[in-house]
Short mmCIF file of C-alpha atoms in Angstrom, two decimals:
data_model
loop_
_atom_site.label_atom_id
_atom_site.label_comp_id
_atom_site.label_asym_id
_atom_site.label_seq_id
_atom_site.Cartn_x
_atom_site.Cartn_y
_atom_site.Cartn_z
CA MET A 1 22.29 -7.51 -27.24
CA GLU A 2 20.28 -9.08 -30.06
CA VAL A 3 17.58 -11.72 -29.71
CA SER A 4 16.38 -13.73 -32.70
CA GLY A 5 13.57 -16.24 -32.99
CA ASP A 6 10.42 -16.59 -30.92
CA VAL A 7 10.50 -15.40 -27.32
CA SER A 8 7.85 -16.67 -24.91
CA VAL A 9 7.00 -16.47 -21.22
CA ASN A 10 7.23 -19.60 -19.08
CA ILE A 11 4.57 -18.66 -16.55
CA ALA A 12 5.13 -21.86 -14.55
CA LYS A 13 8.72 -20.85 -13.85
CA VAL A 14 7.64 -17.29 -13.02
CA VAL A 15 5.17 -18.62 -10.43
CA ALA A 16 7.71 -21.12 -9.07
CA ARG A 17 10.25 -18.33 -8.56
CA SER A 18 7.71 -16.18 -6.71
CA ARG A 19 6.69 -19.10 -4.47
CA GLU A 20 10.35 -19.82 -3.72
CA ALA A 21 10.80 -16.23 -2.52
CA VAL A 22 7.60 -16.33 -0.43
CA SER A 23 8.59 -19.66 1.13
CA LYS A 24 12.02 -18.32 2.06
CA LEU A 25 10.49 -15.25 3.70
CA GLY A 26 7.88 -17.37 5.49
CA HIS A 27 10.49 -19.70 6.95
CA GLY A 28 12.45 -16.65 8.09
CA VAL A 29 9.46 -15.26 9.98
CA ALA A 30 8.72 -18.69 11.49
CA GLY A 31 12.31 -18.88 12.67
CA LEU A 32 12.09 -15.48 14.31
CA MET A 33 8.88 -16.43 16.13
CA LYS A 34 10.45 -19.65 17.39
CA LYS A 35 13.58 -17.76 18.49
CA HIS A 36 11.50 -15.36 20.57
CA GLY A 37 9.37 -18.08 22.14
CA ILE A 38 6.12 -17.24 20.34
CA ARG A 39 3.69 -20.16 20.24
CA VAL A 40 1.67 -20.50 17.03
CA ARG A 41 -1.67 -22.32 16.92
CA GLN A 42 -3.22 -23.09 13.53
CA GLY A 43 -7.00 -22.92 13.66
CA PHE A 44 -10.12 -20.74 13.70
CA ALA A 45 -10.48 -18.31 16.60
CA GLN A 46 -13.53 -16.57 18.05
CA VAL A 47 -13.56 -13.86 20.69
CA LEU A 48 -15.77 -14.84 23.63
CA GLY A 49 -15.42 -11.63 25.61
CA GLY A 50 -13.86 -11.19 29.01
CA GLY A 51 -10.36 -11.81 27.65
CA LYS A 52 -11.16 -15.31 26.36
CA VAL A 53 -10.75 -16.78 22.88
CA ALA A 54 -12.14 -20.09 21.57
CA ILE A 55 -9.90 -21.96 19.13
CA LYS A 56 -11.09 -24.71 16.77
CA GLN A 57 -8.34 -27.00 15.49
CA LYS A 58 -8.27 -30.35 13.71
CA SER A 59 -7.24 -31.92 16.99
CA GLY A 60 -10.20 -30.39 18.84
CA SER A 61 -11.40 -27.18 20.48
CA SER A 62 -9.92 -25.22 23.35
CA THR A 63 -10.26 -21.89 25.13
CA ILE A 64 -7.40 -19.63 26.09
CA ALA A 65 -7.35 -16.46 28.19
CA ALA A 66 -5.23 -13.36 27.69
CA LYS A 67 -5.00 -9.94 29.25
CA HIS A 68 -4.69 -8.29 25.83
CA ILE A 69 -6.01 -9.49 22.46
CA ILE A 70 -5.04 -8.10 19.05
CA LEU A 71 -7.20 -8.76 15.97
CA ALA A 72 -5.18 -8.86 12.74
CA THR A 73 -7.42 -10.90 10.43
CA GLY A 74 -6.96 -8.74 7.34
CA ALA A 75 -9.48 -8.44 4.53
CA SER A 76 -10.74 -10.59 1.64
CA ALA A 77 -11.92 -9.90 -1.89
CA ARG A 78 -15.53 -8.76 -2.04
CA PRO A 79 -17.70 -11.36 -3.84
CA VAL A 80 -19.13 -10.41 -7.25
CA PRO A 81 -22.76 -11.63 -7.55
CA GLY A 82 -23.80 -13.20 -10.84
CA LEU A 83 -20.35 -14.24 -12.07
CA ASP A 84 -19.31 -17.84 -12.66
CA GLU A 85 -16.80 -18.58 -9.90
CA LYS A 86 -14.80 -20.74 -12.32
CA MET A 87 -14.03 -17.59 -14.30
CA LEU A 88 -13.42 -15.41 -11.25
CA TRP A 89 -9.96 -14.80 -9.81
CA THR A 90 -9.10 -13.21 -6.51
CA ALA A 91 -5.76 -11.44 -6.13
CA ARG A 92 -4.38 -14.67 -4.65
CA ASP A 93 -5.53 -16.64 -7.70
CA ALA A 94 -3.89 -14.09 -9.99
CA MET A 95 -0.58 -14.72 -8.25
CA LEU A 96 -0.80 -18.48 -8.90
CA PRO A 97 -1.96 -18.90 -12.52
CA LYS A 98 -1.71 -22.40 -14.00
CA ALA A 99 -1.55 -20.85 -17.46
CA LEU A 100 -1.26 -17.39 -18.94
CA PRO A 101 -4.76 -16.10 -19.77
CA LYS A 102 -5.38 -14.77 -23.28
CA SER A 103 -7.55 -12.01 -21.80
CA LEU A 104 -8.23 -10.65 -18.35
CA LEU A 105 -10.83 -8.22 -16.96
CA ILE A 106 -9.76 -6.49 -13.76
CA ILE A 107 -12.45 -4.96 -11.55
CA GLY A 108 -11.06 -1.96 -9.70
CA SER A 109 -7.98 0.16 -10.36
CA GLY A 110 -6.39 0.54 -6.96
CA ALA A 111 -2.82 -0.52 -6.27
CA ILE A 112 -3.42 -4.27 -6.67
CA GLY A 113 -5.52 -3.87 -9.81
CA ILE A 114 -2.94 -1.68 -11.53
CA GLU A 115 -0.07 -3.98 -10.52
CA PHE A 116 -1.78 -7.01 -12.06
CA ALA A 117 -2.83 -5.03 -15.14
CA SER A 118 0.77 -4.00 -15.71
CA PHE A 119 2.15 -7.50 -15.06
CA TYR A 120 -0.26 -9.46 -17.25
CA SER A 121 -0.09 -6.88 -20.03
CA HIS A 122 3.69 -7.27 -20.14
CA MET A 123 3.27 -11.07 -20.07
CA GLY A 124 1.18 -10.86 -23.26
CA SER A 125 -2.41 -11.03 -22.00
CA LYS A 126 -5.10 -8.68 -23.30
CA VAL A 127 -6.07 -6.69 -20.20
CA SER A 128 -9.14 -4.54 -19.51
CA ILE A 129 -9.79 -2.51 -16.35
CA VAL A 130 -13.22 -1.50 -15.04
CA GLU A 131 -13.28 1.31 -12.46
CA MET A 132 -16.47 2.74 -10.93
CA GLN A 133 -14.84 6.13 -10.31
CA ASN A 134 -14.17 8.58 -13.15
CA ARG A 135 -10.44 7.79 -13.23
CA ILE A 136 -8.04 4.99 -12.36
CA LEU A 137 -6.03 5.17 -9.14
CA PRO A 138 -8.74 7.42 -7.62
CA LEU A 139 -6.84 7.82 -4.33
CA GLU A 140 -3.72 9.17 -6.05
CA ASP A 141 -3.07 12.69 -7.28
CA LYS A 142 -5.00 13.43 -10.49
CA ALA A 143 -1.78 14.03 -12.41
CA VAL A 144 -0.57 10.54 -11.44
CA SER A 145 -3.88 8.96 -12.52
CA GLU A 146 -3.87 10.70 -15.89
CA PHE A 147 -0.23 9.83 -16.55
CA MET A 148 -0.67 6.17 -15.63
CA GLN A 149 -3.80 5.90 -17.78
CA LYS A 150 -1.84 7.06 -20.84
CA ILE A 151 1.03 4.67 -20.06
CA LEU A 152 -1.27 1.67 -19.56
CA GLN A 153 -3.20 2.45 -22.73
CA LEU A 154 0.08 2.60 -24.66
CA GLN A 155 0.84 -0.83 -23.20
CA GLY A 156 -2.43 -2.07 -24.71
CA VAL A 157 -4.58 -2.02 -21.57
CA GLU A 158 -8.25 -1.12 -22.13
CA ILE A 159 -9.60 1.18 -19.41
CA LEU A 160 -13.31 1.67 -18.69
CA THR A 161 -14.20 4.24 -16.03
CA GLY A 162 -17.54 5.72 -15.04
CA GLY A 163 -12.92 -3.71 -2.94
CA VAL A 164 -12.28 -5.62 -0.28
CA ILE A 165 -14.34 -6.58 2.82
CA PRO A 166 -12.86 -6.90 6.31
CA ASN A 167 -12.48 -10.39 7.78
CA THR A 168 -14.76 -9.94 10.80
CA HIS A 169 -17.24 -12.77 10.17
CA GLY A 170 -17.09 -15.41 12.87
CA LEU A 171 -14.75 -13.43 15.12
CA GLY A 172 -17.35 -13.24 17.86
CA LEU A 173 -17.37 -9.45 18.05
CA GLU A 174 -21.01 -9.64 19.10
CA ASN A 175 -19.68 -10.97 22.41
CA THR A 176 -17.76 -7.74 22.96
CA LYS A 177 -18.31 -3.97 22.97
CA ALA A 178 -16.30 -3.58 19.75
CA THR A 179 -18.18 -1.86 16.93
CA LEU A 180 -18.01 -1.76 13.13
CA ASP A 181 -18.22 1.28 10.86
CA GLU A 182 -20.62 1.61 7.92
CA ARG A 183 -18.21 -0.35 5.69
CA GLY A 184 -17.78 -3.19 8.16
CA PHE A 185 -14.32 -2.32 9.46
CA ILE A 186 -13.58 -2.50 13.19
CA VAL A 187 -13.67 0.95 14.81
CA THR A 188 -10.47 1.83 16.69
CA ASP A 189 -8.85 4.93 18.18
CA ASP A 190 -5.44 6.26 17.15
CA CYS A 191 -3.77 3.63 19.37
CA CYS A 192 -5.64 0.70 17.73
CA ARG A 193 -7.95 0.21 20.75
CA THR A 194 -11.54 -0.96 20.23
CA ALA A 195 -14.47 -0.16 22.54
CA GLU A 196 -13.85 -3.49 24.30
CA PRO A 197 -11.23 -3.13 27.07
CA ASN A 198 -7.89 -4.72 26.11
CA LEU A 199 -9.14 -5.69 22.62
CA TYR A 200 -7.22 -4.17 19.71
CA ALA A 201 -7.48 -4.30 15.92
CA ILE A 202 -4.73 -3.62 13.39
CA GLY A 203 -4.21 -3.77 9.64
CA ASP A 204 -6.86 -4.18 6.95
CA VAL A 205 -9.58 -5.32 9.37
CA ALA A 206 -9.35 -1.89 11.04
CA GLY A 207 -9.82 0.01 7.79
CA PRO A 208 -7.84 1.58 4.96
CA PRO A 209 -5.30 2.29 3.74
CA CYS A 210 -4.93 -1.47 3.31
CA LEU A 211 -1.14 -1.57 3.21
CA ALA A 212 1.25 -4.11 4.71
CA HIS A 213 3.60 -1.48 6.13
CA LYS A 214 0.71 0.34 7.78
CA ALA A 215 -0.34 -2.92 9.45
CA SER A 216 3.23 -3.65 10.60
CA HIS A 217 3.63 -0.20 12.10
CA GLU A 218 0.27 -0.51 13.85
CA ALA A 219 1.35 -3.87 15.27
CA VAL A 220 4.52 -2.41 16.78
CA MET A 221 2.69 0.66 18.10
CA CYS A 222 -0.08 -1.51 19.56
CA VAL A 223 2.27 -3.92 21.35
CA GLU A 224 4.41 -1.07 22.68
CA GLY A 225 1.24 0.60 23.96
CA ILE A 226 0.29 -2.60 25.77
CA ALA A 227 3.80 -2.89 27.21
CA THR A 228 3.61 0.71 28.42
CA SER A 229 0.22 0.19 30.10
CA ASP A 230 1.55 -2.93 31.80
CA GLY A 231 4.62 -1.08 33.07
CA ILE A 232 7.06 -3.03 30.88
CA MET A 233 8.05 0.04 28.85
CA LYS A 234 8.32 3.66 29.92
CA ASP A 235 8.16 5.45 26.57
CA LYS A 236 4.61 5.77 25.25
CA PRO A 237 4.36 5.12 21.48
CA HIS A 238 3.32 8.00 19.25
CA PRO A 239 0.24 7.52 17.03
CA PHE A 240 0.79 8.30 13.35
CA GLY A 241 -1.40 10.26 10.98
CA VAL A 242 -2.91 8.69 7.87
CA HIS A 243 -1.21 11.31 5.69
CA ASN A 244 2.21 10.10 6.87
CA ILE A 245 1.65 6.62 5.43
CA PRO A 246 3.38 6.16 2.05
CA SER A 247 1.75 4.23 -0.78
CA CYS A 248 3.71 2.19 -3.34
CA ILE A 249 2.39 0.56 -6.52
CA TYR A 250 4.71 -1.92 -8.25
CA SER A 251 3.51 -1.40 -11.79
CA ILE A 252 5.60 -0.51 -14.85
CA PRO A 253 6.35 2.34 -14.33
CA GLN A 254 6.08 2.41 -10.54
CA VAL A 255 3.89 4.80 -8.54
CA ALA A 256 4.62 6.16 -5.05
CA SER A 257 3.03 8.85 -2.92
CA ILE A 258 2.64 10.31 0.55
CA GLY A 259 0.42 12.99 2.04
CA LEU A 260 -2.22 15.16 0.44
CA THR A 261 -2.93 15.29 -3.26
CA GLU A 262 -3.21 18.72 -4.86
CA GLU A 263 -6.98 18.24 -5.07
CA GLN A 264 -7.26 17.35 -1.38
CA ALA A 265 -5.13 20.29 -0.30
CA ARG A 266 -7.15 22.80 -2.30
CA ALA A 267 -10.43 21.22 -1.12
CA GLN A 268 -9.28 21.96 2.45
CA GLY A 269 -8.91 25.61 1.50
CA LEU A 270 -5.12 25.56 1.66
CA ASP A 271 -3.05 27.92 -0.45
CA VAL A 272 -0.40 25.68 -1.99
CA LYS A 273 2.68 25.82 -4.17
CA VAL A 274 3.06 22.95 -6.64
CA GLY A 275 6.26 21.84 -8.31
CA VAL A 276 6.83 19.17 -10.95
CA SER A 277 10.06 17.64 -12.23
CA HIS A 278 9.92 15.41 -15.32
CA ALA A 279 12.07 12.33 -15.78
CA ASN A 280 13.02 13.32 -19.32
CA CYS A 281 15.10 16.14 -17.79
CA SER A 282 17.05 13.76 -15.52
CA GLY A 283 20.46 12.65 -16.73
CA LYS A 284 20.22 9.34 -14.85
CA ALA A 285 16.74 8.65 -16.24
CA ILE A 286 17.91 9.37 -19.79
CA VAL A 287 20.94 7.07 -19.42
CA SER A 288 18.71 4.36 -17.91
CA GLY A 289 16.15 4.72 -20.67
CA ALA A 290 13.44 5.43 -18.09
CA ILE A 291 12.14 8.83 -19.16
CA ASP A 292 8.44 8.12 -18.51
CA GLY A 293 7.60 9.72 -15.20
CA PHE A 294 7.68 12.75 -12.94
CA VAL A 295 7.91 13.92 -9.34
CA LYS A 296 5.30 16.32 -7.96
CA VAL A 297 5.30 18.10 -4.60
CA ILE A 298 2.58 20.07 -2.81
CA ILE A 299 3.83 22.67 -0.35
CA ASP A 300 1.88 24.93 2.01
CA SER A 301 2.39 28.51 0.83
CA ALA A 302 2.12 30.00 4.32
CA SER A 303 4.37 27.68 6.33
CA GLY A 304 6.42 26.04 3.61
CA GLU A 305 5.55 22.60 5.04
CA LEU A 306 5.66 19.62 2.70
CA LEU A 307 2.03 18.50 2.42
CA GLY A 308 2.35 15.77 -0.18
CA ALA A 309 4.58 14.16 -2.79
CA HIS A 310 3.60 12.02 -5.77
CA MET A 311 5.85 10.11 -8.17
CA VAL A 312 5.68 7.99 -11.28
CA GLY A 313 8.72 6.30 -12.78
CA GLU A 314 11.60 3.91 -12.30
CA GLU A 315 12.51 3.12 -8.67
CA VAL A 316 10.13 5.72 -7.21
CA THR A 317 9.06 3.17 -4.58
CA GLU A 318 12.60 3.53 -3.21
CA MET A 319 12.84 7.30 -3.73
CA ILE A 320 9.65 8.08 -1.81
CA ASN A 321 11.44 7.29 1.46
CA GLY A 322 13.21 10.65 1.30
CA TYR A 323 9.90 12.48 1.34
CA VAL A 324 8.50 10.08 3.98
CA ILE A 325 11.22 11.15 6.42
CA GLY A 326 10.69 14.79 5.49
CA LYS A 327 6.94 14.50 6.02
CA GLN A 328 7.41 12.82 9.41
CA LEU A 329 9.78 15.59 10.52
CA GLU A 330 7.47 18.31 9.12
CA ALA A 331 10.17 19.47 6.73
CA THR A 332 9.70 22.75 4.87
CA ASP A 333 10.55 23.77 1.34
CA LEU A 334 13.68 25.51 2.65
CA ASP A 335 14.79 22.31 4.42
CA LEU A 336 14.49 20.39 1.18
CA LEU A 337 15.99 23.24 -0.83
CA SER A 338 19.19 23.16 1.24
CA THR A 339 19.47 19.34 1.12
CA ILE A 340 22.22 18.01 -1.15
CA PHE A 341 21.09 15.23 -3.49
CA PRO A 342 23.82 13.10 -5.13
CA HIS A 343 24.53 13.34 -8.85
CA PRO A 344 23.78 11.59 -11.11
CA THR A 345 20.74 9.99 -9.46
CA LEU A 346 17.01 9.76 -10.04
CA SER A 347 16.55 11.36 -6.61
CA GLU A 348 17.68 14.70 -8.04
CA MET A 349 14.15 14.99 -9.43
CA MET A 350 12.95 15.29 -5.82
CA HIS A 351 15.10 18.39 -5.36
CA GLU A 352 14.16 19.79 -8.75
CA ALA A 353 10.43 19.48 -7.93
CA VAL A 354 10.92 21.59 -4.80
CA LEU A 355 12.90 24.15 -6.80
CA ALA A 356 10.06 24.27 -9.32
CA ALA A 357 7.52 24.87 -6.53
CA LEU A 358 9.61 27.85 -5.42
CA GLY A 359 9.85 29.17 -8.97
CA ARG A 360 13.56 28.38 -9.20
CA PRO A 361 13.85 25.27 -11.42
CA LEU A 362 17.27 24.42 -12.80
CA ASN A 363 15.84 22.60 -15.80
CA GLY A 364 12.94 24.91 -16.54
#
């Protein structure tokens, strides 16, 4: 394929396509709620205590009572004092640009910051990232951070190294026994329960990791717990550990991880085996032209248990699911060693990384 002449980005059509997809998904969810008889009230709610909630709507105010209440108000961008609001974008604003900015300064290099840096850089904007920690993606494995910094810099992104706030304001938590931690997130136990009887909190408002799939899983676990306590269900839901929650970053290349980083494992005094498989040794990656990336695993030397996995590269947000299942089932290096991965696929790097950790790499 050859392209001649000037090529430009029509950002209006890009935004329109994204809104079309969001609208379709939103209508689908609305249809499901209607199908299951869930009543939706649009308005501002405040917890009054004693199982009561006040709702302010355009049509007026009302109070409803419920045996169980779940708070799922999410989190918002933390305000930046001293900056002209006309020049300041939140993540939501960055998803709905009226025009492509010539330059963009991104404060913070977590998942959202890196995704927007990658997107706008590829769209032609001059992008700079400011991160208060000493490296970007500070919650990821150090090898992932260093690799992504090199990739982003090659893409023309300037990186300077050296959040969000929970939506609890106006909820009326002062009318309950629910408490907040030092960062302002609602304190819950491993079943999403607050200190107020029958009051629960899920998702971003209950603290990091601020991930949609973590919030969804908490919602299911929370409702099933309520159903069990009310005698509707017999099987009690099982709480999940924070290290079994996968993280996905949709940058170019993608980033995905689960479990402990190498630094975290060693800081806990664990003796670990580490294996790395590089994309430039993968036949599928070479054919696809996606040789920038790697797969890294951290394995407990004593038990062989998979402690963590970290990936950079094409489609790693899909590949991570294999390790997610393994982590949930407490798989060992021998379990993964004896697993057959199809050829030719990018997922073979997952097997090769385990082989490397055991000192038996096929491509090393």
